[in-house]
Amino acid sequence: MSLRCISATAPITRLLKNSTSDIMSFNENRRWVNHYAGPDTSVSVICDQFSKFEGGKVELTKDDKSGVAVIKINHPERRNALSGSMMVNLWNAVNELEDWKSGKGIILHSVGETFCSGGDLNTVRQISNPDEGYKMSTLMHNTLTRLHQLPLISVALIQGKALGGGAELATACDFRLFTEKGEIGFVQGRMGVVTGWGGGTRLVQLLGQHRALELLLTSRQIAAPEAVALGLANGITKSSELTEAVEEAKQWLQPKLGHAPQIVHALKQIVATARAVPYEESLLNERQVFAMLWGGDANKKALEQNIKHK
Ligand SMILES: CC[C@@H](C(=O)O)C(=O)SCCNC(=O)CCNC(=O)[C@H](O)C(C)(C)COP(=O)(O)OP(=O)(O)OC[C@H]1O[C@@H](n2cnc3c(N)ncnc32)[C@H](O)[C@@H]1OP(=O)(O)O
């Protein structure tokens, strides 16, 4: 484990006592400073290491006709926990989706009764030290941030419990649909850790700090109606049967994919950028995306048609 040295004379105003005091302090600018510097390992090296922790699969299928891809989490015997090799499968799936020019949408779902029970505890037990944890976090941050930023519109279908890392995975999609049996719980605190896959940051973006803090602190599992009331779920499917619920999720997504791929991609890029960067930077991005489409073929065609939006 690499720790940066904390000098006794450094202007640190307060140290956390009896807990993480050796790795975290509050500096003179009233900002938290983490003194732990994780290993500087590249994601491809982490993938080589993590693919050896086997079990289950994450499968990607792309339908060029509808423009909708399906990411399927398939590890029902471990309640769809993500093993190291599944984390690598997901990383590869996102790489492939980044190159899918004709795609517009993604449905992320799993098989069986549980959406995802988080990290596979068999993998977790083999990497149970700060440096290995940092590597897992690096891989999952890379994968889930790129999933979140894809120019495709993503929906997670939560048909059972989404726990720990499973709840974090759900927050990396643009939308979440629950079945009546769907539940979500940020149980990391009960496991003696915090969110390791970027879900804490995304939860604050989704719900605001108070609601996010309450869910993280209590680790309580919330059912579909409350998830909708909080704004964490975007709807509840009529059916709890998996095949039918997946079909409903596709139907729910379809009206949002009516524009040409380049427009869907551009609109998603504006929204994804706005949630990730400061205001002025986001406006600059919006100007640039707009300018690239202004006077283009689709724009000229629409102008010629003299469309009325009555
Ligand atoms: C690494 C990221 C980290 C984070 O920062 O968030 C995490 O995600 S930590 C993991 C957090 N998740 C958990 O702690 C889940 C623990 N599991 C459960 O609470 C329950 O198993 C369940 C998910 C509610 C399902 O309950 P049930 O349907 O009654 O099934 P069983 O309990 O009998 O489980 C069947 C089978 O599956 C194994 N299992 C379940 N979850 C995991 C997991 N996360 N990793 C590995 N294996 C898991 C469970 O041990 C059973 O196996 P057998 O005993 O061999 O049958």
Coordinates of C-alpha atoms and ligand atoms in Angstrom, one line a residue:
M1 CA 0.0 0.0 0.0
S2 CA 1.4 3.4 -0.9
L3 CA 0.9 6.2 1.5
R4 CA 2.2 9.8 1.0
C5 CA 4.0 11.0 4.1
I6 CA 2.0 13.5 6.2
S7 CA 4.5 15.9 7.7
A8 CA 3.9 16.8 11.4
T9 CA 4.5 20.5 10.5
A10 CA 2.2 20.5 7.4
P11 CA -0.7 23.0 7.7
I12 CA -3.3 20.3 8.3
T13 CA -6.0 21.7 10.5
R14 CA -7.6 18.4 11.6
L15 CA -7.1 14.7 11.3
L16 CA -9.9 12.2 11.4
K17 CA -9.6 10.4 14.7
N18 CA -9.8 6.6 15.2
S19 CA -10.8 5.8 11.7
T20 CA -9.2 6.7 8.5
S21 CA -6.9 9.3 10.1
D22 CA -3.8 8.0 8.4
I23 CA -5.2 8.4 4.9
M24 CA -7.5 11.4 5.1
S25 CA -7.2 15.0 6.5
F26 CA -8.9 18.3 6.3
N27 CA -6.6 21.0 4.9
E28 CA -6.3 24.7 5.3
N29 CA -8.7 25.3 2.4
R30 CA -11.3 23.2 4.2
R31 CA -11.0 20.4 1.6
W32 CA -10.6 16.7 2.3
V33 CA -7.2 15.5 1.2
N34 CA -6.7 11.7 0.7
H35 CA -3.1 10.7 1.4
Y36 CA -3.5 7.3 -0.2
A37 CA -2.0 7.2 -3.7
G38 CA -3.1 4.0 -5.4
P39 CA -0.9 2.0 -7.7
D40 CA -0.5 3.6 -11.1
T41 CA -1.5 0.4 -13.1
S42 CA -3.0 0.7 -16.6
V43 CA -6.5 -0.6 -17.2
S44 CA -5.3 -3.2 -19.7
V45 CA -2.9 -4.6 -17.1
I46 CA -5.7 -4.7 -14.6
C47 CA -7.9 -6.5 -17.1
D48 CA -5.2 -9.2 -17.6
Q49 CA -5.1 -9.7 -13.9
F50 CA -8.8 -9.7 -13.3
S51 CA -9.7 -12.0 -16.2
K52 CA -8.2 -14.8 -14.1
F53 CA -11.0 -14.4 -11.4
E54 CA -13.5 -16.5 -13.3
G55 CA -17.2 -17.1 -13.0
G56 CA -20.3 -16.0 -15.0
K57 CA -20.4 -13.9 -18.1
V58 CA -21.5 -10.4 -19.3
E59 CA -22.9 -10.8 -22.8
L60 CA -23.4 -8.1 -25.5
T61 CA -25.7 -8.4 -28.4
K62 CA -26.3 -5.6 -30.9
D63 CA -29.3 -5.4 -33.1
D64 CA -28.5 -3.2 -36.1
K65 CA -32.1 -3.1 -37.3
S66 CA -33.6 -1.6 -34.1
G67 CA -30.3 0.1 -33.0
V68 CA -30.8 -1.4 -29.5
A69 CA -28.1 -3.5 -27.8
V70 CA -28.6 -5.7 -24.9
I71 CA -26.0 -6.2 -22.1
K72 CA -26.9 -9.3 -20.2
I73 CA -25.4 -10.1 -16.8
N74 CA -25.4 -13.9 -16.5
H75 CA -24.2 -15.4 -13.2
P76 CA -27.4 -16.5 -11.6
E77 CA -25.8 -19.1 -9.3
R78 CA -24.0 -16.2 -7.5
R79 CA -27.0 -13.9 -7.8
N80 CA -25.4 -12.1 -10.7
A81 CA -22.4 -10.9 -8.7
L82 CA -19.7 -9.6 -11.0
S83 CA -16.5 -11.7 -10.9
G84 CA -13.2 -10.2 -12.2
S85 CA -13.7 -11.8 -15.6
M86 CA -17.2 -10.3 -15.8
M87 CA -15.8 -6.9 -15.0
V88 CA -13.5 -7.4 -18.0
N89 CA -16.4 -8.6 -20.2
L90 CA -18.2 -5.4 -19.3
W91 CA -15.1 -3.3 -20.1
N92 CA -14.9 -5.1 -23.5
A93 CA -18.6 -4.6 -24.2
V94 CA -18.3 -0.8 -23.6
N95 CA -15.3 -0.7 -25.9
E96 CA -17.4 -2.3 -28.6
L97 CA -20.4 0.0 -28.0
E98 CA -18.1 3.0 -28.3
D99 CA -17.5 2.0 -32.0
W100 CA -21.2 1.2 -32.8
K101 CA -22.0 4.1 -35.1
S102 CA -25.6 3.0 -36.1
G103 CA -26.6 2.2 -32.5
K104 CA -29.0 4.3 -30.4
G105 CA -29.9 2.5 -27.2
I106 CA -28.9 -0.1 -24.6
I107 CA -30.9 -2.3 -22.3
L108 CA -28.9 -3.7 -19.4
H109 CA -30.5 -6.6 -17.6
S110 CA -29.6 -9.8 -15.9
V111 CA -31.1 -13.3 -15.6
G112 CA -32.9 -14.9 -12.7
E113 CA -34.4 -13.3 -9.6
T114 CA -31.6 -10.9 -8.6
F115 CA -30.4 -7.9 -10.7
C116 CA -26.9 -7.9 -9.3
S117 CA -25.5 -8.7 -5.8
G118 CA -22.4 -6.5 -6.3
G119 CA -18.8 -7.7 -6.5
D120 CA -18.4 -11.4 -6.5
L121 CA -17.3 -12.1 -3.0
N122 CA -15.0 -14.9 -4.3
T123 CA -13.2 -12.3 -6.4
V124 CA -13.4 -9.7 -3.6
R125 CA -11.8 -12.1 -1.0
Q126 CA -8.7 -12.5 -3.3
I127 CA -8.1 -8.8 -3.7
S128 CA -8.8 -7.8 -0.2
N129 CA -6.1 -5.1 0.3
P130 CA -6.1 -1.3 -0.6
D131 CA -3.9 -1.6 -3.7
E132 CA -5.9 -4.4 -5.3
G133 CA -9.2 -2.6 -4.3
Y134 CA -7.8 0.5 -6.0
K135 CA -7.2 -1.5 -9.1
M136 CA -10.8 -2.9 -9.1
S137 CA -12.1 0.6 -8.6
T138 CA -9.9 2.0 -11.4
L139 CA -11.2 -0.7 -13.8
M140 CA -14.9 -0.2 -12.8
H141 CA -14.7 3.6 -12.8
N142 CA -13.2 3.4 -16.3
T143 CA -15.9 1.0 -17.5
L144 CA -18.9 2.6 -15.8
T145 CA -17.9 6.2 -16.6
R146 CA -17.6 5.3 -20.3
L147 CA -20.9 3.4 -20.2
H148 CA -22.5 6.5 -18.7
Q149 CA -20.9 8.7 -21.3
L150 CA -21.7 6.6 -24.4
P151 CA -23.7 8.4 -27.0
L152 CA -26.4 5.8 -26.6
I153 CA -29.4 5.9 -24.4
S154 CA -29.1 3.3 -21.7
V155 CA -31.8 1.7 -19.5
A156 CA -31.2 -0.7 -16.6
L157 CA -34.0 -3.1 -15.9
I158 CA -34.0 -3.9 -12.2
Q159 CA -36.0 -7.1 -11.8
G160 CA -34.8 -8.1 -8.3
K161 CA -32.3 -6.9 -5.8
A162 CA -29.5 -4.5 -6.9
L163 CA -27.1 -4.5 -4.0
G164 CA -23.7 -2.9 -3.3
G165 CA -21.9 -2.7 -6.6
G166 CA -25.2 -3.8 -8.3
A167 CA -26.8 -0.6 -7.1
E168 CA -23.8 1.3 -8.4
L169 CA -24.0 -0.4 -11.8
A170 CA -27.7 0.7 -12.0
T171 CA -26.7 4.3 -11.6
A172 CA -24.4 4.1 -14.6
C173 CA -27.4 4.0 -17.0
D174 CA -29.4 7.0 -18.2
F175 CA -32.6 5.5 -16.9
R176 CA -33.8 2.7 -14.6
L177 CA -37.0 0.7 -14.9
F178 CA -38.0 -1.5 -12.0
T179 CA -40.3 -4.5 -12.0
E180 CA -42.6 -4.9 -8.9
K181 CA -39.9 -7.1 -7.5
G182 CA -37.0 -4.6 -8.1
E183 CA -35.1 -3.3 -5.0
I184 CA -32.0 -1.2 -4.7
G185 CA -29.7 -0.9 -1.7
F186 CA -26.3 0.8 -1.2
V187 CA -25.2 -1.8 1.4
Q188 CA -21.5 -1.0 1.1
G189 CA -21.4 0.5 4.6
R190 CA -22.6 -2.7 6.1
M191 CA -19.7 -4.5 4.3
G192 CA -17.3 -2.1 6.0
V193 CA -16.5 -0.2 2.8
V194 CA -17.9 2.7 0.7
T195 CA -19.0 2.8 -3.0
G196 CA -16.2 1.3 -5.0
W197 CA -17.6 1.7 -8.5
G198 CA -18.3 5.4 -8.7
G199 CA -21.9 5.0 -7.5
G200 CA -21.6 7.5 -4.7
T201 CA -20.8 10.3 -7.1
R202 CA -23.5 9.4 -9.5
L203 CA -26.1 9.0 -6.7
V204 CA -25.4 12.6 -5.6
Q205 CA -25.9 13.7 -9.3
L206 CA -29.1 11.8 -9.5
L207 CA -30.8 12.6 -6.2
G208 CA -28.9 15.5 -4.6
Q209 CA -26.7 15.3 -1.5
H210 CA -29.4 14.8 1.2
R211 CA -31.2 11.8 -0.4
A212 CA -27.9 10.3 -1.5
L213 CA -26.4 10.6 1.9
E214 CA -29.5 9.1 3.6
L215 CA -29.4 6.0 1.3
L216 CA -25.7 5.5 1.7
L217 CA -25.8 6.0 5.5
T218 CA -28.7 3.7 6.2
S219 CA -27.9 1.0 3.6
R220 CA -31.7 0.5 3.5
Q221 CA -33.2 -1.3 0.5
I222 CA -35.9 0.6 -1.3
A223 CA -38.6 -1.0 -3.3
A224 CA -39.9 0.1 -6.7
P225 CA -42.6 2.6 -5.7
E226 CA -40.2 4.5 -3.4
A227 CA -37.5 4.4 -6.0
V228 CA -39.9 6.1 -8.4
A229 CA -40.9 8.7 -5.8
L230 CA -37.2 9.5 -5.1
G231 CA -36.5 9.8 -8.8
L232 CA -34.1 6.8 -8.8
A233 CA -36.5 4.8 -11.0
N234 CA -38.2 6.1 -14.1
G235 CA -41.0 3.6 -14.0
I236 CA -42.3 0.2 -13.1
T237 CA -43.0 -2.4 -15.7
K238 CA -46.4 -4.1 -15.8
S239 CA -44.9 -7.5 -15.9
S240 CA -42.5 -9.1 -13.4
E241 CA -41.7 -11.9 -15.8
L242 CA -38.2 -11.3 -17.2
T243 CA -38.8 -11.8 -21.0
E244 CA -41.9 -9.6 -20.9
A245 CA -40.2 -7.0 -18.7
V246 CA -37.3 -6.8 -21.1
E247 CA -39.7 -6.4 -24.0
E248 CA -41.5 -3.6 -22.0
A249 CA -38.2 -1.9 -21.4
K250 CA -37.5 -1.9 -25.2
Q251 CA -41.0 -0.5 -25.9
W252 CA -40.4 2.2 -23.2
L253 CA -37.1 3.1 -24.8
Q254 CA -38.3 3.1 -28.5
P255 CA -40.1 6.5 -28.6
K256 CA -36.9 8.1 -27.3
L257 CA -35.0 6.8 -30.2
G258 CA -37.0 8.2 -33.1
H259 CA -34.4 10.7 -34.4
A260 CA -31.5 9.7 -36.6
P261 CA -28.5 8.2 -34.9
Q262 CA -26.4 11.3 -35.2
I263 CA -29.1 13.4 -33.5
V264 CA -29.5 10.9 -30.7
H265 CA -25.7 10.8 -30.2
A266 CA -25.5 14.6 -30.3
L267 CA -28.3 15.1 -27.7
K268 CA -26.9 12.4 -25.4
Q269 CA -23.4 14.0 -25.7
I270 CA -24.8 17.3 -24.6
V271 CA -26.5 15.8 -21.6
A272 CA -23.6 13.6 -20.7
T273 CA -21.2 16.5 -20.9
A274 CA -23.4 18.8 -18.9
R275 CA -23.5 16.4 -16.0
A276 CA -19.7 15.9 -16.1
V277 CA -18.1 19.3 -16.6
P278 CA -18.5 22.9 -15.4
Y279 CA -21.2 25.1 -17.0
E280 CA -19.1 27.2 -19.4
E281 CA -17.3 24.1 -20.7
S282 CA -20.6 22.4 -21.3
L283 CA -21.9 25.4 -23.2
L284 CA -18.8 25.4 -25.4
N285 CA -19.4 21.7 -26.1
E286 CA -23.1 22.5 -26.9
R287 CA -22.1 25.2 -29.4
Q288 CA -19.6 22.9 -31.1
V289 CA -22.1 20.0 -31.4
F290 CA -24.8 22.4 -32.6
A291 CA -22.5 23.9 -35.2
M292 CA -21.5 20.5 -36.6
L293 CA -25.2 19.8 -37.3
W294 CA -26.3 23.3 -38.4
G295 CA -26.7 23.4 -42.2
G296 CA -26.0 19.7 -42.5
D297 CA -27.9 17.3 -44.8
A298 CA -30.6 16.4 -42.2
N299 CA -31.0 20.1 -41.2
K300 CA -31.4 21.2 -44.9
K301 CA -33.9 18.4 -45.6
A302 CA -36.0 19.4 -42.6
L303 CA -35.9 23.1 -43.7
E304 CA -37.0 22.1 -47.3
Q305 CA -40.0 20.2 -45.9
N306 CA -41.3 23.3 -44.1
I307 CA -42.3 21.1 -41.1
K308 CA -45.0 22.4 -38.8
H309 CA -45.0 21.2 -35.1
K310 CA -48.7 21.6 -34.5
Ligands
LIG1 C1 -17.0 -5.0 -4.8 C2 -18.0 -4.0 -4.8 C3 -18.6 -3.9 -3.4 C4 -19.1 -2.5 -3.4 O1 -18.3 -1.6 -3.1 O2 -20.2 -2.2 -3.5 C5 -19.7 -4.9 -3.3 O3 -20.5 -5.0 -4.1 S1 -19.6 -5.9 -2.0 C6 -20.9 -7.1 -2.2 C7 -22.2 -6.6 -1.7 N1 -23.1 -7.6 -1.9 C8 -23.4 -8.5 -1.0 O4 -22.9 -8.5 0.1 C9 -24.5 -9.5 -1.3 C10 -24.5 -10.6 -0.3 N2 -25.6 -11.6 -0.7 C11 -26.9 -11.5 -0.3 O5 -27.2 -10.6 0.5 C12 -27.8 -12.5 -0.7 O6 -27.1 -13.6 -1.2 C13 -28.8 -12.0 -1.8 C14 -28.1 -11.3 -3.0 C15 -29.8 -11.1 -1.2 C16 -29.5 -13.2 -2.5 O7 -30.3 -14.0 -1.5 P1 -30.9 -15.4 -1.9 O8 -31.7 -15.2 -3.1 O9 -31.6 -15.9 -0.7 O10 -29.7 -16.3 -2.3 P2 -28.5 -16.9 -1.3 O11 -28.2 -15.9 -0.3 O12 -28.9 -18.3 -0.9 O13 -27.3 -16.9 -2.4 C17 -27.2 -17.9 -3.4 C18 -25.8 -18.1 -3.7 O14 -25.3 -16.9 -4.2 C19 -24.1 -16.6 -3.5 N3 -23.9 -15.1 -3.5 C20 -24.8 -14.2 -3.3 N4 -24.3 -13.0 -3.4 C21 -23.0 -13.2 -3.8 C22 -21.9 -12.3 -4.1 N5 -22.0 -11.0 -4.0 N6 -20.7 -12.9 -4.4 C23 -20.6 -14.2 -4.4 N7 -21.6 -15.1 -4.2 C24 -22.8 -14.5 -3.8 C25 -24.4 -17.1 -2.1 O15 -23.2 -17.2 -1.3 C26 -25.0 -18.4 -2.4 O16 -24.0 -19.3 -2.7 P3 -24.1 -20.8 -2.0 O17 -24.1 -20.6 -0.5 O18 -22.8 -21.5 -2.5 O19 -25.3 -21.4 -2.5

